[in-house]
Coordinates of C-alpha atoms in Angstrom, one line a residue:
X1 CA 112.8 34.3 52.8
X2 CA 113.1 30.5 52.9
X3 CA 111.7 29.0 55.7
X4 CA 113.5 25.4 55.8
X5 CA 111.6 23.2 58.0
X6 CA 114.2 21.6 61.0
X7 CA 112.9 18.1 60.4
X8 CA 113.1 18.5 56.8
X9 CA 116.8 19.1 56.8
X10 CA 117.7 16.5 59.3
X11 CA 115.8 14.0 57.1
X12 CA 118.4 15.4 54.1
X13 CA 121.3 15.2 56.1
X14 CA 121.9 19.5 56.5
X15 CA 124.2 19.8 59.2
X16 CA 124.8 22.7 61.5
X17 CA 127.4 24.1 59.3
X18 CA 124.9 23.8 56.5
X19 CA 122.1 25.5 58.6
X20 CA 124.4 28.4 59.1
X21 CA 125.3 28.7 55.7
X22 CA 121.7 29.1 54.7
X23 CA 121.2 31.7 57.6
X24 CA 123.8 34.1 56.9
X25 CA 125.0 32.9 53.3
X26 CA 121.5 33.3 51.6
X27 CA 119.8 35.5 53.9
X28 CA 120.2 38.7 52.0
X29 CA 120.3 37.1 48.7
X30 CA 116.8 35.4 49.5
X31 CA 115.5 38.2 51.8
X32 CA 113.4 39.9 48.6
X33 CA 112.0 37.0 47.7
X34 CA 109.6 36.2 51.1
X35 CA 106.3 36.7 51.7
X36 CA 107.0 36.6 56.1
X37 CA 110.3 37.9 56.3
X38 CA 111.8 41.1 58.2
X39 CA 110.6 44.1 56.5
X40 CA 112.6 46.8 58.7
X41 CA 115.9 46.5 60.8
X42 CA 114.6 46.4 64.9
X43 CA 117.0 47.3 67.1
X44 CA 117.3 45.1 70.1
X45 CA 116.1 47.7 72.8
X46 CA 112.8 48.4 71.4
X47 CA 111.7 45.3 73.0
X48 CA 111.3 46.2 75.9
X49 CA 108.1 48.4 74.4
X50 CA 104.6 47.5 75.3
X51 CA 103.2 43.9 73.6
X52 CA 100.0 45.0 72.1
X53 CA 101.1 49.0 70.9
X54 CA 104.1 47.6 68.9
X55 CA 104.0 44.4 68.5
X56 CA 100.9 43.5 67.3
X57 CA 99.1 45.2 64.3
X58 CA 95.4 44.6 64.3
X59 CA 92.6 45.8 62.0
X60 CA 88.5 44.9 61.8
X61 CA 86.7 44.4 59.0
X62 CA 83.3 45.0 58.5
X63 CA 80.7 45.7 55.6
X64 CA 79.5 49.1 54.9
X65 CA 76.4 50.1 52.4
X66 CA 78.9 52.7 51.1
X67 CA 82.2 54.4 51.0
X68 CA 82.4 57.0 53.9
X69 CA 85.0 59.5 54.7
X70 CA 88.7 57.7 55.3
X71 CA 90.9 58.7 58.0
X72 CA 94.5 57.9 58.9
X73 CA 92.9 54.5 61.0
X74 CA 89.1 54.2 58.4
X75 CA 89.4 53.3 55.0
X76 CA 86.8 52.0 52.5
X77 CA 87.4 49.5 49.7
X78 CA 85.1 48.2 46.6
X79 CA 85.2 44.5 47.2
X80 CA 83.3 41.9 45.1
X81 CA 84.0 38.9 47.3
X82 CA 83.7 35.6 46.8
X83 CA 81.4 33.2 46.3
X84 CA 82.4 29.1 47.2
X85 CA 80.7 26.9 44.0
X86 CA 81.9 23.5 44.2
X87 CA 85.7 23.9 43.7
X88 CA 85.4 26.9 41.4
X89 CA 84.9 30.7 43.1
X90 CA 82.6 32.9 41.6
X91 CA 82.5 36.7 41.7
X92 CA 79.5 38.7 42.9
X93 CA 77.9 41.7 41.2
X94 CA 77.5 44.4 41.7
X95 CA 80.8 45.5 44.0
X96 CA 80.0 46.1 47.8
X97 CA 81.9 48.0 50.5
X98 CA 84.3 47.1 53.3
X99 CA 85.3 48.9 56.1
X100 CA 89.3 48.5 57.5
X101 CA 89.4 50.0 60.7
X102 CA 93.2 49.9 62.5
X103 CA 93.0 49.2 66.5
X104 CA 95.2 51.6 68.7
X105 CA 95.8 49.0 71.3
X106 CA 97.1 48.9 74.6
X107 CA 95.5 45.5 75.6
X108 CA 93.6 43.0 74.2
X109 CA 90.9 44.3 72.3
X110 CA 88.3 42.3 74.1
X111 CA 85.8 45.3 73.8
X112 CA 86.0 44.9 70.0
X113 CA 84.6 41.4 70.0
X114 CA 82.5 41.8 73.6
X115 CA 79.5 40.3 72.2
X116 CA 81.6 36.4 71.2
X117 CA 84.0 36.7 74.0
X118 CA 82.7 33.8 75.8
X119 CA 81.5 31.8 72.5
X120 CA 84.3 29.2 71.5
X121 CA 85.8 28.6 67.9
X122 CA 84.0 26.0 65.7
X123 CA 86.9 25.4 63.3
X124 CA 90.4 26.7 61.9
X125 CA 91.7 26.6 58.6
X126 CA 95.3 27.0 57.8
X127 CA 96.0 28.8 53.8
X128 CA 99.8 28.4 52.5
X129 CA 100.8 31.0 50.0
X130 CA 103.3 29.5 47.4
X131 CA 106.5 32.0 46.5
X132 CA 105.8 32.9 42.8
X133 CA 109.6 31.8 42.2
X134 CA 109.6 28.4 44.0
X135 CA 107.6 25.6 42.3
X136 CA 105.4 23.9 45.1
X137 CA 106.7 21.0 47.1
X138 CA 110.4 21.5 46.5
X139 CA 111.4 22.6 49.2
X140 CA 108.7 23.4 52.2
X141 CA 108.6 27.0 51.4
X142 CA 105.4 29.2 51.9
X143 CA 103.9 31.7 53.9
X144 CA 100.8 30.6 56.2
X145 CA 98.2 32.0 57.9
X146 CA 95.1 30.5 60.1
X147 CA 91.2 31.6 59.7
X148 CA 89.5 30.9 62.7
X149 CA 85.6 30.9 62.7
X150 CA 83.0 31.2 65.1
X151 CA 79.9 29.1 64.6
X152 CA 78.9 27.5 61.5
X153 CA 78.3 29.6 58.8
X154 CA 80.7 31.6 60.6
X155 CA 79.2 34.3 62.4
X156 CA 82.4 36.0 63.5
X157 CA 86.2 35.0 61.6
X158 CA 89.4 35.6 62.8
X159 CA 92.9 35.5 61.0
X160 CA 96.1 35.5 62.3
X161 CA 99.8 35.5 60.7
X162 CA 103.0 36.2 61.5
X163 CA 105.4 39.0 59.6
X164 CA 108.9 39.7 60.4
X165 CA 108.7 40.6 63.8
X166 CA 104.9 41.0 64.4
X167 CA 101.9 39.6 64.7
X168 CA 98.8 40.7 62.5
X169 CA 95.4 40.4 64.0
X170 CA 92.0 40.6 61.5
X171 CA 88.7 40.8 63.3
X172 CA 85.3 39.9 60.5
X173 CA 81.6 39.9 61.3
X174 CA 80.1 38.8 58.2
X175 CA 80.9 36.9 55.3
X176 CA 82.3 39.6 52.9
X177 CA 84.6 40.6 55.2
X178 CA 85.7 37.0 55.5
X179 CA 86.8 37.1 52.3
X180 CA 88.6 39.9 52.4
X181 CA 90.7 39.0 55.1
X182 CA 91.8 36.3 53.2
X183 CA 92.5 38.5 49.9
X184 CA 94.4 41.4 52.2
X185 CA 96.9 41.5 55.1
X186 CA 96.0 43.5 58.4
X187 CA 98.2 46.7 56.8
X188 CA 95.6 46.1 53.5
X189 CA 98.4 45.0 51.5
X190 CA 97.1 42.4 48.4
X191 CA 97.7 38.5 48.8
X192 CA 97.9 37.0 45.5
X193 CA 95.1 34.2 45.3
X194 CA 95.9 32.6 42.7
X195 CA 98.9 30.9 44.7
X196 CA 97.0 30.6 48.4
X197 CA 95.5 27.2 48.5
X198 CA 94.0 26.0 51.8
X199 CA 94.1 23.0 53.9
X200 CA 90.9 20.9 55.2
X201 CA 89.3 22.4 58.3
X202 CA 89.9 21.2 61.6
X203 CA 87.8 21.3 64.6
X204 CA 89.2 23.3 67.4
X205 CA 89.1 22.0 71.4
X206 CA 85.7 23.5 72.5
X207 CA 87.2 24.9 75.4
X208 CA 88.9 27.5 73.4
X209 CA 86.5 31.2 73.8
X210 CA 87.4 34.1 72.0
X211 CA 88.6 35.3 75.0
X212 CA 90.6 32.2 75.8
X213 CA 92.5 33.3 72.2
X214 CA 93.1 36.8 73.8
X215 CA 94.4 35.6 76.7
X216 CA 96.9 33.2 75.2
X217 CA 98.2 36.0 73.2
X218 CA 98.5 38.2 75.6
X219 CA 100.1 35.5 78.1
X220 CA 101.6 32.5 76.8
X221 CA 102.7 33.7 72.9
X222 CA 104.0 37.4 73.9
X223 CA 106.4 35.6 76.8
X224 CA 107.6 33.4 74.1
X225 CA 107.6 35.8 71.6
X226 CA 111.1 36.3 69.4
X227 CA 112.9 38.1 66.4
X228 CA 111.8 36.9 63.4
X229 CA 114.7 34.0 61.9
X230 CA 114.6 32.1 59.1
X231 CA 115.0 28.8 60.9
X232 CA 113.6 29.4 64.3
X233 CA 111.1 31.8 64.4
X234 CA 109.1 32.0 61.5
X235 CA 105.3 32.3 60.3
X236 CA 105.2 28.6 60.6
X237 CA 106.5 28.0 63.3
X238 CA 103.7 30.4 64.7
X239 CA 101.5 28.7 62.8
X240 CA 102.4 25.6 64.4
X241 CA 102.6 27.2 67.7
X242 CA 98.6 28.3 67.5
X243 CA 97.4 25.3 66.1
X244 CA 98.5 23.3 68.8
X245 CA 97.1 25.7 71.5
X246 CA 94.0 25.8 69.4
X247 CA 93.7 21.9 69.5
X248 CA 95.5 20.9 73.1
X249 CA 94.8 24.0 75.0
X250 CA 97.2 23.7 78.1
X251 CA 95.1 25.4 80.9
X252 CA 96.2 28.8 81.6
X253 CA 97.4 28.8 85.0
X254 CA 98.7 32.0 87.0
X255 CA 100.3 31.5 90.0
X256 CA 98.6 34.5 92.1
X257 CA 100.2 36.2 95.2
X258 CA 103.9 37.5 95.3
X259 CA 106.8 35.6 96.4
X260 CA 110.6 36.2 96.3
X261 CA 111.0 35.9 92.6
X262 CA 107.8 37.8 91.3
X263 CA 107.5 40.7 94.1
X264 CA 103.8 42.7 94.7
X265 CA 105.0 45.6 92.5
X266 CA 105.7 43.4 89.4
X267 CA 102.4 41.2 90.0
X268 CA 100.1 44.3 89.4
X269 CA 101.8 45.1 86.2
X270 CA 100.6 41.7 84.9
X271 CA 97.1 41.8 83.5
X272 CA 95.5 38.3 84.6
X273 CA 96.9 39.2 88.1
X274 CA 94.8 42.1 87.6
X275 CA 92.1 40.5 86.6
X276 CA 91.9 37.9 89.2
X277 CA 92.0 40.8 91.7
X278 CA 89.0 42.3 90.3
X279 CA 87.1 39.5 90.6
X280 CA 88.0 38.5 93.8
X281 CA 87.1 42.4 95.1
X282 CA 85.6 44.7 92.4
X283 CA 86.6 48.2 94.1
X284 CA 90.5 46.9 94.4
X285 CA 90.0 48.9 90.9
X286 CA 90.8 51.8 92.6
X287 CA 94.1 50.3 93.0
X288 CA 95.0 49.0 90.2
X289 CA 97.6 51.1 87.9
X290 CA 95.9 53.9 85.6
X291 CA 96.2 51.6 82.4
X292 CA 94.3 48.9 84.3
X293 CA 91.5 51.5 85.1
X294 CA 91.0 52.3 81.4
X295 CA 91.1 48.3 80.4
X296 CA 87.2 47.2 79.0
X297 CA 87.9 44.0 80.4
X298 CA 89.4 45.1 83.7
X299 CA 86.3 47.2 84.1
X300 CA 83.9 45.0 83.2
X301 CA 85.3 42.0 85.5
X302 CA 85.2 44.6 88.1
X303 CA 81.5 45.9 88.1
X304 CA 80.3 42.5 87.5
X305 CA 82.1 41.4 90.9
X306 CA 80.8 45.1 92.7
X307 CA 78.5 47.1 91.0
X308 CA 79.2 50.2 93.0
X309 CA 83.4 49.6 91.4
X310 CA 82.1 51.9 88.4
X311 CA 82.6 55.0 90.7
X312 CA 86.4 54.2 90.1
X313 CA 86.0 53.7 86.2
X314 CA 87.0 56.7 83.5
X315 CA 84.1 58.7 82.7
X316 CA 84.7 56.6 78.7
X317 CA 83.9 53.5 80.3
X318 CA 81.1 54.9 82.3
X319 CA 79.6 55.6 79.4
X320 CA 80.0 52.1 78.0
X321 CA 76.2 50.5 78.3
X322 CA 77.4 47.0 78.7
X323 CA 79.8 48.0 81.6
X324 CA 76.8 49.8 83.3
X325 CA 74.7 47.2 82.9
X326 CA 76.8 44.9 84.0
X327 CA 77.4 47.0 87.3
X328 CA 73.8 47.9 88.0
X329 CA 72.9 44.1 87.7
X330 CA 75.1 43.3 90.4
X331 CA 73.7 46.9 92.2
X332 CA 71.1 48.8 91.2
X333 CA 72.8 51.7 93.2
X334 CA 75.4 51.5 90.5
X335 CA 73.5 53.7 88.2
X336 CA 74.4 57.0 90.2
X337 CA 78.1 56.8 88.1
X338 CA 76.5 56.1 85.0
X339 CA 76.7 59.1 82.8
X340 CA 73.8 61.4 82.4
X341 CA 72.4 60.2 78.9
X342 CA 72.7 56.3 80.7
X343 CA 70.7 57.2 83.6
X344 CA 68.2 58.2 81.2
X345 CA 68.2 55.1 79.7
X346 CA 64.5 53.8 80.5
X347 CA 66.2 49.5 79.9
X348 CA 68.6 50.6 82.5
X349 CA 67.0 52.3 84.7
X350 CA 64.2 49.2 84.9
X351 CA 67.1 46.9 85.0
X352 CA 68.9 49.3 88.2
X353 CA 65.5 49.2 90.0
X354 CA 64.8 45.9 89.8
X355 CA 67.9 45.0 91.5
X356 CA 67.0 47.9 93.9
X357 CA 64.4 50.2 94.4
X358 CA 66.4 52.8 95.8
X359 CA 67.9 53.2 92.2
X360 CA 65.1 55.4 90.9
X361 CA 66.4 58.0 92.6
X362 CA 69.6 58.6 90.2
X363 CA 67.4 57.9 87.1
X364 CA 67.4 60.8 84.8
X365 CA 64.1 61.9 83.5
X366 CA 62.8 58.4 84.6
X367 CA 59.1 58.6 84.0
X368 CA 56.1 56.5 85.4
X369 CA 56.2 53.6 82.5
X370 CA 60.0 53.3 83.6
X371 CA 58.4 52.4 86.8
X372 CA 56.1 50.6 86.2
X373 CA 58.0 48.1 83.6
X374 CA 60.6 48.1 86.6
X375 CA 57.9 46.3 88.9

């Protein structure tokens, strides 16, 4: 599809007539030819499905020492990568492994990147793909996506695109994976290289956290979020859309409490309502809709406000050792609703008595070092 950029055609004097004509006119004609274009016919009711189960396709990326057995969400690919020499790229030999893995969301994967939630985005860099039919710079038409990095060399990377209708979400933790994502979509469908060409880096607002990102998307960008068109809602208008959050952040407020327009029983379908609760009073996670209870994020928040909240966690997330830790840190007692290989943990079990004494008593097989490295 053409993407024909508004200011662009005011400059050349396309009026509204003409901006129709390209919508519905060349549409089909042109619809092949895109790289961010609808891909399927969405019927106007499945909006109202969950955000992150339909909307948004997300994938990590990971290297591997070797090819493993693929499922329908694991798959393993030979990737040579790439190499950054001057302005030339070099391959490297011999081929190493990537792992694809596809998310199953329900929320923001913050459990996926738990150990850079809290770090903040070093740079962005925005890569335009040229259509193969249209020479560059006649008309501004390409398909663009954004690499964001954390720390420098980028320790953790993430891309984000639009396509059609959804948003496509790529995770890396190490440099090959880097360049993958930038060689394959989040569905592992082939870019072509040879026409991507990026843009300088640009430094991003060191406010922004990983987490920040989540939030956005799950907040700000999902509200706002429309059917792909050719002239309003397109990949770079996303683009533009994240850029300028990544660069003038605008702060994130919630107005907490209900009122006549946003009633109680909408307010605790709303995940940062959630999450402020949690804070405020980690066991109003017994409250909190089922979904809520299985949320990493909602969990975590909650044990790190009252250890003993855990009791009211699924027995997954009970089993999670940064969620336990984080409860038995704020109470030692917490460790009685850790599971049974956690309570034989000899770290956690030094790190629940420390906080309390009392907590040796729900240590599994807890020997005398345990005690003693627990004071």
């Amino acid at each position: 599809v053409v993407h024909v950029d508004p200011q662009w055609a005011m400059q050349n004097n396309f009026s509204s007539c003409g901006a129709a004509l390209i919508r519905s006119g060349l549409l089909t004609m042109l619809d092949g030819l895109g790289l961010c274009g609808p891909s399927y016919v969405l019927m106007p009711a499945r909006r109202n499905v969950p955000w992150w189960e339909f909307w948004v396709v997300s994938t990590v990326v990971r290297e591997v020492p070797e090819k493993g057995e693929e499922t329908d969400y694991d798959r393993f690919w030979s990737f040579k990568g790439e190499e950054n020499v001057g302005n030339s790229v070099s391959l490297l030999h011999p081929p190493r492994f990537v792992k694809t893995t596809m998310l199953r969301l329900q929320c923001p994967p913050d459990e996926v990147v738990r150990s850079f939630l809290h770090r903040s985005f070093s740079s962005f860099t925005e890569v335009r793909q040229d259509y193969s039919v249209l020479p560059r710079g006649l008309i501004p038409s390409y398909h663009s996506f954004t690499l964001l990095d954390v720390g420098s060399p980028p320790e953790m990377s993430v891309l984000l695109e639009r396509k059609g209708d959804k948003l496509e979400l790529m995770f890396g933790f190490d440099p090959l994976a880097r360049g993958f994502m930038k060689q394959y979509r989040a569905l592992a469908r082939p870019r072509n290289p040879k026409l991507c060409y990026e843009l300088p880096s640009k430094p991003v607002h060191p406010s922004v956290t990983v987490c920040n990102l989540l939030e956005w998307i799950d907040g700000p960008l999902a509200q706002s979020w429309e059917l792909y068109n050719m002239l309003d809602s397109n990949c770079q208008h996303f683009t533009k859309q994240l850029q300028s959050f990544l660069q003038n952040p605008p702060p994130l407020d919630f107005q907490f409490g209900p009122s006549k327009l946003v009633p109680l029983a909408e307010l605790q379908n709303h995940r940062m309502f959630v999450l402020h609760s949690v804070r405020r009073q980690g066991t109003d996670l017994q409250h909190v809709p089922e979904n809520f209870r299985s949320d990493w994020r909602v969990v975590l928040e909650a044990v790190a406000s009252d250890g003993l909240a855990l009791q009211h966690a699924p027995e997954g997330l009970r089993s999670d050792r940064d969620i336990v830790a984080a409860a038995c840190r704020q109470n030692g007692l917490a460790l009685q609703y850790a599971t049974n290989e956690l309570q034989a943990d000899k770290e956690l079990v030094a790190l629940a008595v420390n906080q309390n004494p009392s907590a040796l008593q729900y240590a599994d097989k807890a020997d005398f070092d345990t005690l003693l490295s627990a004071g």
